[in-house]
Short mmCIF file of C-alpha atoms and ligand atoms in Angstrom, two decimals:
data_model
loop_
_atom_site.label_atom_id
_atom_site.label_comp_id
_atom_site.label_asym_id
_atom_site.label_seq_id
_atom_site.Cartn_x
_atom_site.Cartn_y
_atom_site.Cartn_z
CA UNK A 1 93.34 75.33 112.36
CA UNK A 2 89.71 75.96 113.28
CA UNK A 3 87.44 77.37 110.63
CA UNK A 4 86.50 80.50 112.54
CA UNK A 5 90.00 81.92 112.51
CA UNK A 6 90.36 81.50 108.76
CA UNK A 7 89.50 84.80 107.13
CA UNK A 8 88.34 84.62 103.56
CA UNK A 9 87.91 87.23 100.88
CA UNK A 10 84.74 88.72 102.35
CA UNK A 11 86.66 91.65 103.80
CA UNK A 12 87.32 95.18 102.60
CA UNK A 13 90.81 95.25 101.22
CA UNK A 14 92.99 98.34 100.91
CA UNK A 15 94.97 99.55 97.96
CA UNK A 16 98.55 98.37 98.18
CA UNK A 17 101.07 100.63 96.46
CA UNK A 18 103.41 98.78 94.11
CA UNK A 19 106.77 100.14 93.01
CA UNK A 20 108.04 98.12 90.07
CA UNK A 21 111.84 98.02 89.71
CA UNK A 22 113.94 96.63 86.93
CA UNK A 23 116.17 94.55 89.17
CA UNK A 24 117.44 93.82 92.67
CA UNK A 25 119.74 96.87 92.75
CA UNK A 26 116.95 99.27 91.88
CA UNK A 27 114.70 97.62 94.49
CA UNK A 28 117.42 98.06 97.12
CA UNK A 29 118.03 101.71 96.18
CA UNK A 30 114.32 102.61 96.22
CA UNK A 31 113.87 100.96 99.62
CA UNK A 32 116.92 102.77 101.00
CA UNK A 33 115.61 106.14 99.77
CA UNK A 34 112.34 105.51 101.57
CA UNK A 35 114.05 104.60 104.84
CA UNK A 36 116.50 107.51 104.69
CA UNK A 37 113.71 110.02 104.10
CA UNK A 38 111.73 108.49 106.98
CA UNK A 39 114.75 108.90 109.29
CA UNK A 40 115.13 112.51 108.16
CA UNK A 41 111.50 113.16 109.08
CA UNK A 42 111.73 111.30 112.39
CA UNK A 43 115.30 110.80 113.70
CA UNK A 44 114.06 108.61 116.59
CA UNK A 45 112.04 106.37 114.28
CA UNK A 46 111.33 102.76 115.31
CA UNK A 47 112.33 100.56 112.37
CA UNK A 48 111.16 96.97 112.10
CA UNK A 49 113.92 95.00 110.35
CA UNK A 50 114.10 91.75 108.42
CA UNK A 51 116.95 89.36 107.71
CA UNK A 52 117.45 86.97 104.79
CA UNK A 53 118.85 87.57 101.32
CA UNK A 54 116.37 90.20 100.20
CA UNK A 55 117.35 93.18 102.43
CA UNK A 56 121.13 92.73 102.12
CA UNK A 57 121.31 95.16 99.17
CA UNK A 58 119.14 97.65 101.03
CA UNK A 59 121.45 97.49 104.05
CA UNK A 60 124.47 98.02 101.75
CA UNK A 61 122.79 101.15 100.37
CA UNK A 62 122.11 102.46 103.89
CA UNK A 63 125.76 101.89 104.85
CA UNK A 64 126.97 103.67 101.74
CA UNK A 65 124.63 106.60 102.35
CA UNK A 66 125.77 106.77 105.98
CA UNK A 67 129.39 107.01 104.81
CA UNK A 68 128.73 109.48 102.00
CA UNK A 69 126.01 111.68 103.44
CA UNK A 70 126.24 111.05 107.17
CA UNK A 71 122.64 109.96 107.76
CA UNK A 72 122.74 109.22 111.48
CA UNK A 73 121.16 106.29 113.32
CA UNK A 74 122.11 107.57 116.79
CA UNK A 75 118.49 108.10 117.77
CA UNK A 76 116.98 105.26 115.74
CA UNK A 77 115.49 102.18 117.44
CA UNK A 78 115.16 98.81 115.74
CA UNK A 79 113.18 95.67 116.37
CA UNK A 80 113.91 92.60 114.28
CA UNK A 81 111.19 90.25 113.20
CA UNK A 82 112.65 86.96 114.27
CA UNK A 83 115.45 84.71 115.45
CA UNK A 84 116.21 81.00 115.22
CA UNK A 85 115.49 79.04 118.38
CA UNK A 86 118.64 77.44 119.80
CA UNK A 87 121.15 79.82 118.23
CA UNK A 88 123.01 82.06 120.68
CA UNK A 89 123.47 85.69 119.58
CA UNK A 90 127.18 85.06 118.97
CA UNK A 91 126.50 82.02 116.73
CA UNK A 92 127.60 82.95 113.22
CA UNK A 93 124.23 81.89 111.81
CA UNK A 94 122.08 83.81 114.30
CA UNK A 95 120.07 86.74 113.02
CA UNK A 96 121.81 88.87 115.64
CA UNK A 97 125.16 88.09 113.94
CA UNK A 98 123.55 88.73 110.56
CA UNK A 99 122.33 92.17 111.59
CA UNK A 100 125.67 93.14 113.11
CA UNK A 101 127.55 92.05 110.02
CA UNK A 102 125.15 93.40 107.41
CA UNK A 103 124.24 96.70 109.09
CA UNK A 104 124.74 97.52 112.77
CA UNK A 105 128.56 97.34 112.84
CA UNK A 106 128.77 99.71 109.88
CA UNK A 107 126.49 102.56 110.96
CA UNK A 108 126.43 104.74 114.08
CA UNK A 109 123.50 102.96 115.73
CA UNK A 110 123.55 102.49 119.49
CA UNK A 111 123.51 98.69 119.94
CA UNK A 112 121.37 99.12 123.05
CA UNK A 113 118.67 100.55 120.75
CA UNK A 114 118.59 97.36 118.67
CA UNK A 115 116.33 94.46 119.56
CA UNK A 116 116.11 90.87 118.37
CA UNK A 117 114.20 88.04 120.06
CA UNK A 118 116.45 85.86 122.20
CA UNK A 119 116.55 82.41 120.59
CA UNK A 120 118.16 80.82 123.64
CA UNK A 121 115.83 82.28 126.27
CA UNK A 122 115.17 79.57 128.89
CA UNK A 123 111.44 80.29 128.72
CA UNK A 124 110.37 81.14 125.17
CA UNK A 125 106.86 82.05 126.22
CA UNK A 126 108.22 84.63 128.65
CA UNK A 127 110.56 85.86 125.93
CA UNK A 128 107.60 86.28 123.57
CA UNK A 129 105.76 88.33 126.19
CA UNK A 130 108.85 90.43 126.80
CA UNK A 131 109.16 91.13 123.07
CA UNK A 132 105.51 92.17 122.75
CA UNK A 133 105.91 94.54 125.70
CA UNK A 134 109.12 95.90 124.31
CA UNK A 135 107.46 96.79 121.00
CA UNK A 136 104.66 98.46 122.92
CA UNK A 137 107.05 100.37 125.17
CA UNK A 138 108.73 101.81 122.07
CA UNK A 139 105.35 103.13 120.94
CA UNK A 140 105.04 100.51 118.18
CA UNK A 141 106.91 100.16 114.92
CA UNK A 142 106.85 103.20 112.62
CA UNK A 143 108.16 101.49 109.50
CA UNK A 144 108.34 97.72 109.14
CA UNK A 145 110.54 96.15 106.45
CA UNK A 146 109.39 92.73 105.28
CA UNK A 147 110.60 90.05 102.91
CA UNK A 148 108.26 87.30 101.80
CA UNK A 149 108.68 83.54 101.85
CA UNK A 150 107.94 81.47 98.76
CA UNK A 151 104.98 80.09 100.71
CA UNK A 152 103.80 83.61 101.58
CA UNK A 153 105.20 83.77 105.09
CA UNK A 154 106.04 87.12 106.67
CA UNK A 155 108.38 87.11 109.62
CA UNK A 156 108.37 83.39 110.31
CA UNK A 157 104.59 83.27 110.35
CA UNK A 158 104.12 80.16 108.28
CA UNK A 159 100.85 79.31 106.45
CA UNK A 160 98.05 78.69 108.92
CA UNK A 161 99.32 81.13 111.57
CA UNK A 162 96.34 83.03 113.02
CA UNK A 163 96.11 86.69 112.01
CA UNK A 164 95.63 87.40 115.73
CA UNK A 165 99.05 86.00 116.66
CA UNK A 166 101.61 88.01 118.59
CA UNK A 167 105.25 87.02 119.20
CA UNK A 168 105.45 83.24 119.41
CA UNK A 169 107.58 80.18 118.74
CA UNK A 170 106.87 78.36 115.50
CA UNK A 171 108.03 75.23 113.75
CA UNK A 172 109.59 76.10 110.40
CA UNK A 173 108.22 74.33 107.34
CA UNK A 174 110.57 72.11 105.36
CA UNK A 175 110.34 74.53 102.41
CA UNK A 176 111.49 77.43 104.60
CA UNK A 177 114.34 75.37 106.09
CA UNK A 178 115.40 74.32 102.58
CA UNK A 179 115.21 77.91 101.29
CA UNK A 180 117.44 79.07 104.16
CA UNK A 181 119.88 76.14 104.02
CA UNK A 182 122.35 77.97 101.78
CA UNK A 183 123.36 80.10 104.79
CA UNK A 184 124.32 76.91 106.72
CA UNK A 185 126.77 74.05 106.07
CA UNK A 186 123.91 71.61 105.57
CA UNK A 187 120.13 71.33 105.82
CA UNK A 188 120.55 69.42 109.09
CA UNK A 189 122.09 72.48 110.70
CA UNK A 190 119.09 74.71 109.92
CA UNK A 191 117.12 75.10 113.15
CA UNK A 192 113.63 73.62 113.25
CA UNK A 193 112.02 76.35 115.33
CA UNK A 194 112.07 80.14 115.33
CA UNK A 195 110.70 82.86 117.54
CA UNK A 196 108.89 85.48 115.50
CA UNK A 197 106.78 88.58 115.85
CA UNK A 198 103.20 87.57 115.14
CA UNK A 199 100.95 88.72 112.33
CA UNK A 200 99.19 91.11 114.68
CA UNK A 201 102.47 92.76 115.70
CA UNK A 202 103.33 93.28 112.04
CA UNK A 203 99.87 94.68 111.28
CA UNK A 204 100.21 97.16 114.17
CA UNK A 205 103.11 98.88 112.37
CA UNK A 206 102.20 102.33 111.11
CA UNK A 207 103.73 101.70 107.71
CA UNK A 208 104.96 98.56 105.96
CA UNK A 209 107.46 98.13 103.14
CA UNK A 210 107.60 94.67 101.60
CA UNK A 211 110.55 93.84 99.36
CA UNK A 212 110.68 91.02 96.85
CA UNK A 213 113.11 90.03 94.16
CA UNK A 214 113.31 87.14 91.72
CA UNK A 215 110.90 84.72 90.11
CA UNK A 216 110.82 82.43 93.15
CA UNK A 217 108.64 85.07 94.83
CA UNK A 218 106.33 85.68 91.84
CA UNK A 219 103.62 83.21 92.83
CA UNK A 220 103.43 84.42 96.42
CA UNK A 221 103.19 88.05 95.23
CA UNK A 222 100.48 87.17 92.74
CA UNK A 223 98.45 85.50 95.50
CA UNK A 224 99.12 88.39 97.88
CA UNK A 225 97.91 90.98 95.39
CA UNK A 226 95.12 89.14 93.56
CA UNK A 227 94.18 86.17 95.69
CA UNK A 228 92.06 85.69 98.78
CA UNK A 229 92.91 87.20 102.13
CA UNK A 230 93.59 83.98 103.97
CA UNK A 231 95.70 82.69 106.82
CA UNK A 232 96.94 80.07 104.36
CA UNK A 233 98.94 82.90 102.75
CA UNK A 234 100.05 85.00 105.74
CA UNK A 235 101.22 87.95 103.57
CA UNK A 236 97.69 88.39 102.22
CA UNK A 237 96.80 90.01 105.55
CA UNK A 238 98.65 93.10 104.30
CA UNK A 239 95.62 93.87 102.14
CA UNK A 240 93.85 94.80 105.39
CA UNK A 241 96.51 97.40 106.27
CA UNK A 242 96.11 100.95 104.98
CA UNK A 243 99.76 101.87 104.44
CA UNK A 244 101.66 99.14 102.60
CA UNK A 245 104.11 99.57 99.75
CA UNK A 246 105.58 96.67 97.81
CA UNK A 247 108.93 97.37 96.18
CA UNK A 248 109.70 94.50 93.86
CA UNK A 249 111.59 93.74 90.69
CA UNK A 250 110.23 92.67 87.31
CA UNK A 251 110.83 88.98 87.96
CA UNK A 252 108.95 88.98 91.23
CA UNK A 253 106.10 90.91 89.58
CA UNK A 254 105.99 88.84 86.41
CA UNK A 255 102.39 87.70 87.03
CA UNK A 256 101.12 91.19 87.95
C1 F6R B 301 113.48 87.24 107.85
C2 F6R B 301 112.07 86.93 107.67
C3 F6R B 301 111.57 86.11 106.53
C4 F6R B 301 112.23 86.46 105.20
C5 F6R B 301 111.72 85.53 104.11
C6 F6R B 301 112.39 85.79 102.78
O1 F6R B 301 113.67 88.03 109.00
O2 F6R B 301 111.30 87.32 108.49
O3 F6R B 301 110.18 86.31 106.41
O4 F6R B 301 111.97 87.78 104.87
O5 F6R B 301 111.95 84.20 104.48
O6 F6R B 301 113.73 85.43 102.88
P1 F6R B 301 114.77 85.80 101.72
O7 F6R B 301 114.90 87.28 101.72
O8 F6R B 301 116.05 85.13 102.16
O9 F6R B 301 114.21 85.27 100.46
#
């Protein structure tokens, strides 16, 4: 990492809104309310979606609301943040399978409106370019949902990723592979590389909602909110965005 690309705290940072929830359920409900009201305002909204454990409760809430109140996703477009390299869409551990199981199969979204990077593209550089163009052709992301890694990653932008990055292939850190191993039979099965939207793609979203739950995220949130803006903590870049809301539970906010 060259020194020039490492931003330090000598930047003007924006006010991040923080919604403090008592637990995971409340976090999921609050996030769902926000997304539902955004869809009501703009039925053809472009949603940026995340995978992982954090948004599962949110997706459950959206499914329940769809069943009870009929919120429709017919005109909604989605772009997911990332996919594991080497996993075909039909692999049970792919993020495509995750999204189908956790959300897409249970709402009225048009699957042709959903987008996830292709982890088995023969040319990953071409695939990255295609994904950047796709986001652009949709007019950019209106509302991006993010989780946060224990090391402060967003998407799979691991510490040290340039803030100027767009969609790219990245080697996952051992801590990220270990954190994600519970979804696989063993650590060995967790892919070593992923293709992810870059920090710049995420920052181009009009609005960002970051969700966090549990004490394992507390240190990363503390650094995000009170630490330096630095590429060593990718999520800290969010302090340079003017429309970010963090919805997190007490445990994740225990140092704030
Ligand atoms: C997932 C993603 C990651 C996760 C992060 C937290 O699409 O981009 O940044 O949001 O690794 O994962 P969980 O929610 O499993 O703690």
